[in-house]
Short mmCIF file of C-alpha atoms and ligand atoms in Angstrom, two decimals:
data_model
loop_
_atom_site.label_atom_id
_atom_site.label_comp_id
_atom_site.label_asym_id
_atom_site.label_seq_id
_atom_site.Cartn_x
_atom_site.Cartn_y
_atom_site.Cartn_z
CA MET A 1374 0.11 0.05 -0.17
CA LYS A 1375 3.08 2.36 0.95
CA TRP A 1376 4.41 1.67 -2.39
CA ASN A 1377 1.24 2.11 -4.21
CA ILE A 1378 0.84 5.84 -2.47
CA ARG A 1379 4.74 6.43 -3.48
CA ALA A 1380 3.90 5.05 -7.22
CA ALA A 1381 0.80 7.55 -7.52
CA LEU A 1382 3.01 10.35 -6.44
CA VAL A 1383 5.91 9.80 -8.61
CA ALA A 1384 3.37 9.36 -11.65
CA ALA A 1385 1.46 12.92 -10.55
CA PHE A 1386 4.76 14.38 -10.27
CA ALA A 1387 5.80 12.97 -14.10
CA VAL A 1388 2.15 14.13 -15.31
CA THR A 1389 2.97 17.80 -13.66
CA PHE A 1390 6.16 18.63 -14.46
CA GLY A 1391 6.96 16.04 -17.33
CA ALA A 1392 9.06 13.12 -16.48
CA GLY A 1393 12.56 13.67 -15.86
CA ALA A 1394 12.53 17.37 -16.79
CA GLN A 1395 14.73 19.53 -14.98
CA ALA A 1396 15.48 23.02 -16.66
CA GLY A 1397 19.23 22.62 -16.79
CA PRO A 1398 21.36 25.86 -15.77
CA THR A 1399 21.44 27.44 -19.21
CA LEU A 1400 17.60 27.99 -19.67
CA ASP A 1401 17.44 28.49 -16.09
CA GLN A 1402 19.75 31.51 -16.78
CA ILE A 1403 18.49 32.87 -19.80
CA ARG A 1404 14.88 32.82 -17.92
CA ALA A 1405 16.54 35.15 -15.40
CA ARG A 1406 18.35 37.21 -17.71
CA GLY A 1407 14.98 37.73 -19.45
CA ALA A 1408 16.75 36.87 -23.19
CA VAL A 1409 18.84 34.39 -25.26
CA ASN A 1410 22.57 35.47 -25.89
CA CYS A 1411 22.78 34.34 -29.50
CA GLY A 1412 26.23 34.24 -31.02
CA ILE A 1413 26.07 34.82 -34.79
CA GLY A 1414 28.33 35.83 -37.87
CA THR A 1415 29.48 39.40 -38.12
CA GLY A 1416 27.96 40.02 -41.65
CA VAL A 1417 27.00 37.17 -44.31
CA ALA A 1418 24.30 37.98 -46.81
CA GLY A 1419 21.65 35.17 -46.17
CA PHE A 1420 23.01 34.03 -42.43
CA SER A 1421 23.53 37.25 -40.33
CA LEU A 1422 23.60 40.60 -42.21
CA PRO A 1423 22.12 43.84 -40.82
CA ASP A 1424 19.50 45.47 -43.40
CA SER A 1425 19.56 49.42 -44.22
CA ARG A 1426 17.75 50.04 -41.05
CA GLY A 1427 20.18 47.84 -38.93
CA VAL A 1428 18.05 45.11 -38.15
CA TRP A 1429 19.84 41.56 -38.27
CA GLN A 1430 18.35 39.30 -41.31
CA GLY A 1431 19.19 35.80 -42.34
CA LEU A 1432 19.01 32.31 -41.31
CA ASP A 1433 20.98 32.25 -38.52
CA VAL A 1434 19.73 35.46 -36.79
CA ASP A 1435 16.20 33.97 -37.38
CA LEU A 1436 16.97 30.70 -36.07
CA CYS A 1437 17.83 32.81 -32.83
CA ARG A 1438 14.53 34.85 -32.86
CA GLY A 1439 12.62 31.51 -33.45
CA LEU A 1440 14.51 30.12 -30.17
CA ALA A 1441 13.75 33.45 -28.07
CA VAL A 1442 9.79 32.66 -29.02
CA ALA A 1443 10.00 29.24 -28.07
CA ILE A 1444 11.34 30.06 -24.63
CA PHE A 1445 9.24 33.63 -24.18
CA ASN A 1446 6.70 33.56 -26.55
CA ASP A 1447 8.23 36.91 -27.48
CA ILE A 1448 10.33 37.78 -30.72
CA SER A 1449 12.69 40.50 -29.07
CA LYS A 1450 13.82 38.50 -26.35
CA VAL A 1451 17.19 37.76 -27.84
CA ARG A 1452 20.50 39.52 -28.04
CA PHE A 1453 22.70 39.23 -30.67
CA ILE A 1454 26.49 38.72 -30.38
CA PRO A 1455 28.78 38.96 -33.70
CA LEU A 1456 31.54 36.68 -33.41
CA SER A 1457 34.53 36.21 -35.89
CA SER A 1458 35.21 32.82 -36.68
CA SER A 1459 38.22 32.38 -34.55
CA THR A 1460 36.56 34.03 -31.47
CA ARG A 1461 33.22 32.00 -31.61
CA PHE A 1462 33.86 28.69 -30.04
CA THR A 1463 35.91 30.61 -26.67
CA ALA A 1464 33.06 33.18 -26.69
CA LEU A 1465 30.55 30.32 -26.27
CA GLY A 1466 32.82 28.01 -23.95
CA SER A 1467 33.17 31.16 -21.58
CA GLY A 1468 29.45 31.76 -21.36
CA GLU A 1469 29.15 35.00 -23.35
CA VAL A 1470 27.03 33.55 -25.57
CA ASP A 1471 23.97 30.47 -24.61
CA VAL A 1472 24.35 28.64 -28.32
CA LEU A 1473 25.79 29.66 -31.57
CA PHE A 1474 23.81 29.85 -34.65
CA ARG A 1475 26.94 30.87 -36.92
CA THR A 1476 27.70 28.92 -39.81
CA SER A 1477 29.55 26.56 -37.97
CA THR A 1478 30.41 22.80 -39.35
CA GLN A 1479 29.85 19.89 -37.57
CA THR A 1480 33.68 18.36 -37.29
CA MET A 1481 34.43 15.06 -34.72
CA LEU A 1482 37.36 17.26 -33.28
CA ARG A 1483 35.23 20.20 -32.39
CA ASP A 1484 32.87 17.84 -30.54
CA THR A 1485 35.15 15.90 -28.95
CA THR A 1486 38.19 18.57 -28.28
CA LEU A 1487 36.26 21.79 -27.62
CA GLY A 1488 34.13 21.31 -24.49
CA LEU A 1489 31.29 22.03 -26.47
CA ARG A 1490 28.15 20.13 -28.15
CA HIS A 1491 26.61 20.38 -31.61
CA ALA A 1492 22.86 19.72 -32.31
CA THR A 1493 20.86 19.11 -35.54
CA THR A 1494 22.26 20.10 -38.83
CA TYR A 1495 20.42 22.84 -40.05
CA PHE A 1496 22.08 23.50 -43.14
CA TYR A 1497 24.45 21.18 -45.47
CA ASP A 1498 27.17 22.95 -47.41
CA GLY A 1499 30.22 22.40 -48.90
CA HIS A 1500 33.66 24.08 -49.57
CA GLY A 1501 34.22 25.68 -52.74
CA PHE A 1502 36.10 28.64 -54.40
CA MET A 1503 35.16 31.75 -56.04
CA VAL A 1504 37.80 33.27 -58.72
CA ARG A 1505 38.30 36.33 -60.67
CA LYS A 1506 36.89 35.42 -64.00
CA SER A 1507 40.16 37.32 -65.88
CA LEU A 1508 42.17 34.66 -63.99
CA GLY A 1509 40.77 32.28 -66.64
CA VAL A 1510 40.85 29.18 -64.37
CA GLN A 1511 37.97 25.86 -65.09
CA ARG A 1512 39.18 23.84 -62.12
CA VAL A 1513 40.87 24.81 -58.66
CA ARG A 1514 44.21 22.88 -59.44
CA ASP A 1515 45.24 25.30 -62.22
CA MET A 1516 45.46 28.33 -60.06
CA ALA A 1517 49.09 27.71 -59.16
CA GLY A 1518 50.79 30.38 -57.50
CA ALA A 1519 47.30 32.15 -56.78
CA ALA A 1520 46.55 34.50 -53.83
CA ILE A 1521 43.52 32.56 -52.13
CA CYS A 1522 41.72 34.97 -49.25
CA LEU A 1523 40.52 32.76 -46.22
CA VAL A 1524 39.06 33.60 -43.09
CA GLN A 1525 41.01 32.46 -39.83
CA GLY A 1526 39.75 29.70 -37.69
CA THR A 1527 37.54 28.42 -40.47
CA THR A 1528 37.72 24.91 -41.47
CA ASN A 1529 37.96 26.38 -44.96
CA GLU A 1530 41.23 27.33 -43.97
CA GLN A 1531 42.62 23.62 -43.45
CA VAL A 1532 40.43 22.15 -46.14
CA THR A 1533 41.73 24.40 -48.66
CA ALA A 1534 45.45 23.33 -47.39
CA ASP A 1535 44.90 20.18 -47.32
CA TYR A 1536 43.61 19.81 -51.17
CA PHE A 1537 46.30 22.06 -52.62
CA ARG A 1538 48.93 19.68 -50.46
CA SER A 1539 47.24 16.68 -51.55
CA VAL A 1540 47.75 17.60 -55.70
CA ASN A 1541 50.91 19.11 -54.90
CA VAL A 1542 50.39 22.88 -56.01
CA GLN A 1543 51.48 25.93 -54.25
CA PHE A 1544 48.74 28.83 -53.29
CA ARG A 1545 49.51 31.91 -51.34
CA PRO A 1546 46.85 32.08 -48.24
CA VAL A 1547 45.94 35.78 -47.34
CA VAL A 1548 44.20 35.26 -44.11
CA PHE A 1549 41.62 37.88 -42.63
CA GLU A 1550 39.80 37.75 -39.10
CA ARG A 1551 36.63 38.62 -40.38
CA THR A 1552 34.60 38.22 -43.77
CA ASP A 1553 34.28 42.05 -44.68
CA GLN A 1554 37.99 42.43 -44.69
CA ALA A 1555 38.57 39.31 -46.99
CA GLN A 1556 35.86 40.37 -49.38
CA ALA A 1557 37.57 44.20 -49.40
CA ALA A 1558 40.69 42.60 -50.17
CA LEU A 1559 39.09 40.42 -53.11
CA GLN A 1560 37.66 43.93 -54.12
CA ALA A 1561 41.11 45.67 -54.29
CA GLY A 1562 43.04 42.91 -56.24
CA ARG A 1563 44.94 41.45 -53.06
CA CYS A 1564 43.59 38.08 -53.66
CA ASP A 1565 42.56 35.99 -57.17
CA ALA A 1566 40.08 33.56 -55.16
CA PHE A 1567 38.04 33.33 -52.01
CA GLY A 1568 37.79 30.18 -50.29
CA THR A 1569 34.76 29.15 -48.18
CA ASP A 1570 31.47 27.23 -48.06
CA ALA A 1571 29.46 27.77 -51.22
CA SER A 1572 26.46 29.38 -49.52
CA GLN A 1573 28.85 31.99 -48.55
CA LEU A 1574 30.63 32.32 -52.16
CA ALA A 1575 27.34 33.10 -53.21
CA ALA A 1576 26.59 35.59 -50.39
CA VAL A 1577 29.83 37.40 -51.00
CA ARG A 1578 29.59 37.43 -54.75
CA SER A 1579 25.73 38.69 -54.52
CA THR A 1580 27.76 41.79 -52.61
CA MET A 1581 30.79 42.25 -54.96
CA GLN A 1582 30.57 45.74 -56.78
CA THR A 1583 30.41 43.44 -60.01
CA PRO A 1584 29.00 40.20 -59.21
CA ALA A 1585 29.68 39.13 -62.95
CA ASP A 1586 33.55 39.45 -62.96
CA TRP A 1587 33.59 36.56 -60.44
CA GLU A 1588 33.18 32.91 -61.12
CA ILE A 1589 32.15 30.27 -58.61
CA LEU A 1590 33.81 27.26 -59.44
CA PRO A 1591 31.62 24.03 -59.56
CA GLU A 1592 34.13 21.60 -57.71
CA ARG A 1593 33.15 20.94 -53.63
CA PHE A 1594 36.16 19.95 -51.35
CA SER A 1595 34.33 18.80 -48.21
CA LYS A 1596 31.24 18.31 -46.63
CA GLU A 1597 30.44 21.21 -44.28
CA PRO A 1598 27.03 20.63 -42.49
CA TYR A 1599 26.09 23.49 -39.90
CA GLY A 1600 25.02 22.63 -36.32
CA ALA A 1601 24.14 24.79 -33.44
CA TYR A 1602 26.66 24.67 -30.86
CA ILE A 1603 25.91 24.81 -27.19
CA ARG A 1604 28.58 24.09 -23.99
CA ARG A 1605 28.90 20.58 -22.85
CA GLY A 1606 27.32 19.53 -19.47
CA ASP A 1607 23.68 20.90 -19.94
CA ASP A 1608 21.53 18.05 -21.30
CA GLU A 1609 18.76 19.90 -21.04
CA TRP A 1610 19.66 22.75 -23.25
CA PHE A 1611 20.90 20.48 -25.37
CA ASP A 1612 17.71 18.99 -25.81
CA VAL A 1613 15.75 22.65 -26.37
CA VAL A 1614 17.89 23.30 -29.16
CA ARG A 1615 18.17 20.09 -30.55
CA TRP A 1616 14.22 19.50 -30.70
CA TYR A 1617 13.21 23.23 -31.32
CA THR A 1618 15.66 22.80 -34.78
CA THR A 1619 14.06 19.69 -35.30
CA ALA A 1620 10.35 20.97 -35.06
CA LEU A 1621 11.06 23.62 -37.76
CA ILE A 1622 11.70 20.58 -40.13
CA GLU A 1623 9.11 18.89 -38.87
CA ALA A 1624 6.52 21.30 -39.50
CA GLU A 1625 7.82 21.72 -43.14
CA GLU A 1626 7.47 17.94 -43.50
CA GLN A 1627 3.87 18.26 -41.90
CA GLY A 1628 2.98 21.00 -44.06
CA VAL A 1629 2.49 23.50 -41.13
CA THR A 1630 3.15 26.99 -42.12
CA GLN A 1631 3.18 30.12 -41.03
CA ALA A 1632 -0.25 31.16 -41.94
CA ASN A 1633 -1.83 27.80 -41.27
CA ALA A 1634 -0.36 26.94 -38.12
CA GLU A 1635 -3.23 28.46 -36.18
CA GLU A 1636 -5.86 26.43 -37.80
CA MET A 1637 -4.19 23.38 -37.99
CA ARG A 1638 -3.67 23.59 -34.29
CA ARG A 1639 -7.53 23.98 -33.94
CA THR A 1640 -8.42 21.40 -36.35
CA SER A 1641 -5.99 18.89 -37.27
CA THR A 1642 -7.12 15.27 -36.13
CA ASN A 1643 -3.12 14.16 -37.17
CA ALA A 1644 -1.55 13.10 -33.81
CA ASN A 1645 1.74 14.08 -34.90
CA THR A 1646 0.43 17.58 -36.01
CA ARG A 1647 -1.14 17.73 -32.61
CA ARG A 1648 1.35 17.21 -30.76
CA LEU A 1649 3.74 19.30 -32.74
CA LEU A 1650 1.56 22.10 -32.24
CA GLY A 1651 1.02 21.68 -28.73
CA ALA A 1652 -2.64 20.78 -28.98
CA THR A 1653 -1.41 17.94 -26.64
CA PRO A 1654 1.20 19.01 -24.50
CA GLU A 1655 3.74 16.25 -24.08
CA LEU A 1656 6.37 17.85 -26.20
CA GLY A 1657 6.67 21.03 -24.47
CA GLN A 1658 6.55 19.74 -21.35
CA SER A 1659 9.16 17.33 -22.15
CA LEU A 1660 11.20 20.39 -22.42
CA LYS A 1661 9.90 22.46 -19.54
CA LEU A 1662 8.65 24.81 -22.20
CA ASP A 1663 5.31 25.93 -22.87
CA PRO A 1664 3.02 23.66 -24.73
CA ALA A 1665 2.95 26.11 -27.63
CA TRP A 1666 6.60 26.33 -27.65
CA ALA A 1667 7.17 24.87 -31.20
CA TYR A 1668 3.89 26.65 -32.52
CA ASN A 1669 4.89 29.80 -31.33
CA ALA A 1670 8.08 29.50 -33.04
CA ILE A 1671 6.48 28.16 -36.33
CA ARG A 1672 3.88 31.49 -36.42
CA ALA A 1673 6.85 33.87 -35.82
CA ILE A 1674 9.56 32.74 -38.23
CA GLY A 1675 7.88 30.08 -40.43
CA ASN A 1676 8.93 26.11 -40.61
CA TYR A 1677 12.53 25.74 -42.33
CA GLY A 1678 11.42 25.79 -45.99
CA GLU A 1679 9.78 29.33 -45.19
CA LEU A 1680 12.88 30.25 -43.38
CA TYR A 1681 15.02 29.39 -46.07
CA GLU A 1682 13.41 31.10 -48.82
CA ARG A 1683 12.72 34.06 -47.29
CA THR A 1684 16.61 34.51 -46.42
CA MET A 1685 18.58 32.91 -49.18
CA GLY A 1686 16.33 30.92 -51.34
CA GLU A 1687 16.04 31.68 -55.19
CA ARG A 1688 13.86 34.72 -55.05
CA THR A 1689 16.91 36.81 -52.79
CA PRO A 1690 19.73 38.67 -54.06
CA VAL A 1691 21.87 35.30 -52.52
CA GLY A 1692 19.56 32.87 -54.90
CA LEU A 1693 20.87 29.56 -53.47
CA PRO A 1694 18.57 26.66 -54.70
CA ARG A 1695 17.15 24.12 -51.85
CA GLY A 1696 19.89 21.57 -52.88
CA PRO A 1697 20.52 19.35 -50.17
CA ASN A 1698 18.53 21.44 -47.85
CA ASN A 1699 15.23 20.16 -49.16
CA LEU A 1700 13.65 17.64 -47.49
CA TRP A 1701 14.38 14.12 -48.00
CA THR A 1702 11.00 13.62 -49.73
CA ASN A 1703 12.15 16.38 -52.06
CA GLY A 1704 15.50 15.06 -52.86
CA GLY A 1705 17.30 16.76 -50.09
CA LEU A 1706 18.98 15.78 -46.97
CA MET A 1707 16.67 17.29 -44.40
CA TYR A 1708 15.19 14.58 -42.28
CA ALA A 1709 13.49 15.47 -39.02
CA LEU A 1710 13.62 12.57 -35.93
CA PRO A 1711 10.32 11.74 -35.03
CA MET A 1712 8.83 13.83 -32.59
CA ARG A 1713 6.73 11.68 -30.12
N1 LIG B 72 31.85 26.55 -41.80
C1 LIG B 72 32.92 27.02 -41.21
C2 LIG B 72 33.26 28.65 -41.74
C3 LIG B 72 32.25 29.44 -42.05
C4 LIG B 72 32.61 31.00 -41.44
O1 LIG B 72 32.56 31.34 -40.26
N2 LIG B 72 32.89 31.56 -42.76
C5 LIG B 72 33.26 32.86 -42.81
C6 LIG B 72 33.90 33.38 -44.06
S1 LIG B 72 32.56 33.68 -45.30
C7 LIG B 72 32.11 33.81 -41.91
O2 LIG B 72 31.27 33.32 -42.07
N3 LIG B 72 32.53 34.76 -41.30
C8 LIG B 72 31.68 35.47 -40.57
C9 LIG B 72 32.16 36.72 -39.91
O3 LIG B 72 33.43 37.49 -40.16
O4 LIG B 72 31.60 36.98 -38.73
C10 LIG B 72 33.54 26.77 -40.34
O5 LIG B 72 32.41 26.35 -39.51
O6 LIG B 72 34.55 27.00 -39.96
#
């Protein structure tokens, strides 16, 4: 009898608070502070770039905004902290930011040696090169002796060095702290080429003085899957970031959009959709968030596809086709783990 009472109490606790759902120190700090501190890039069109009114725009900054909405149901409760490639991980490790949505490739050594963790892949890319057309090269290995602009602390530095070494061709690295400095050097003729992730080549090309003077060569030299990064040691915060990102992909898979989310929450009879939108509360409870956490985020920033199209899709100046960032059902790699 005694044990039955105890079991009943445990069950009641689990129903009330969500089984195993401690908020975790990072989420507690965010709530106490009243804002998410989000590490973003210093300026790349499509990911994180201030518009003419000084408002940050892009995929990475909108992912930060949506996360703030999932926690606070308030899109303003986010602080953007622009970080260069070489400072981003120390800024996260030291607690200056809670999370990085910052064009950061997930690699094994970053995962195993930095004291950090990376969550769900939210963007698939690969390293490439943009060359001055007047250089007249068709293939990267023909760039012998070329000056190549690179950004310090990126995977791209290593990928470039590895490739040229493997084909025994010399090149001259010209390394910068930030993208805008590399771009100015390209513009000024100090570099013949720029080596970075293909999405960022498209972004940089779209903002060159004469984009037609530059060509993005079709070869790709690496896999660059971007993930959100957080510190090790806070599994509950890891869960929030991981499942928040997944929810945006899941929404697209289920056909839930910014425009129809409200109606689908009221009328859908699909159990997965009802869970995702918080018509039944278990997903939000398991994260110690409001049952409407994902619903609110989708209403604020759209599903993954809407987010992509708005920030860097074919109708934007960056103009990137979905490619690998399409859903798996449309020939891409985006596949949400089951949310149940
Ligand atoms: N994906 C690569 C690099 C991504 C990256 O940060 N690229 C640079 C060069 S385009 C950048 O975005 N810089 C933005 C900045 O200056 O803050 C990585 O994780 O190392």
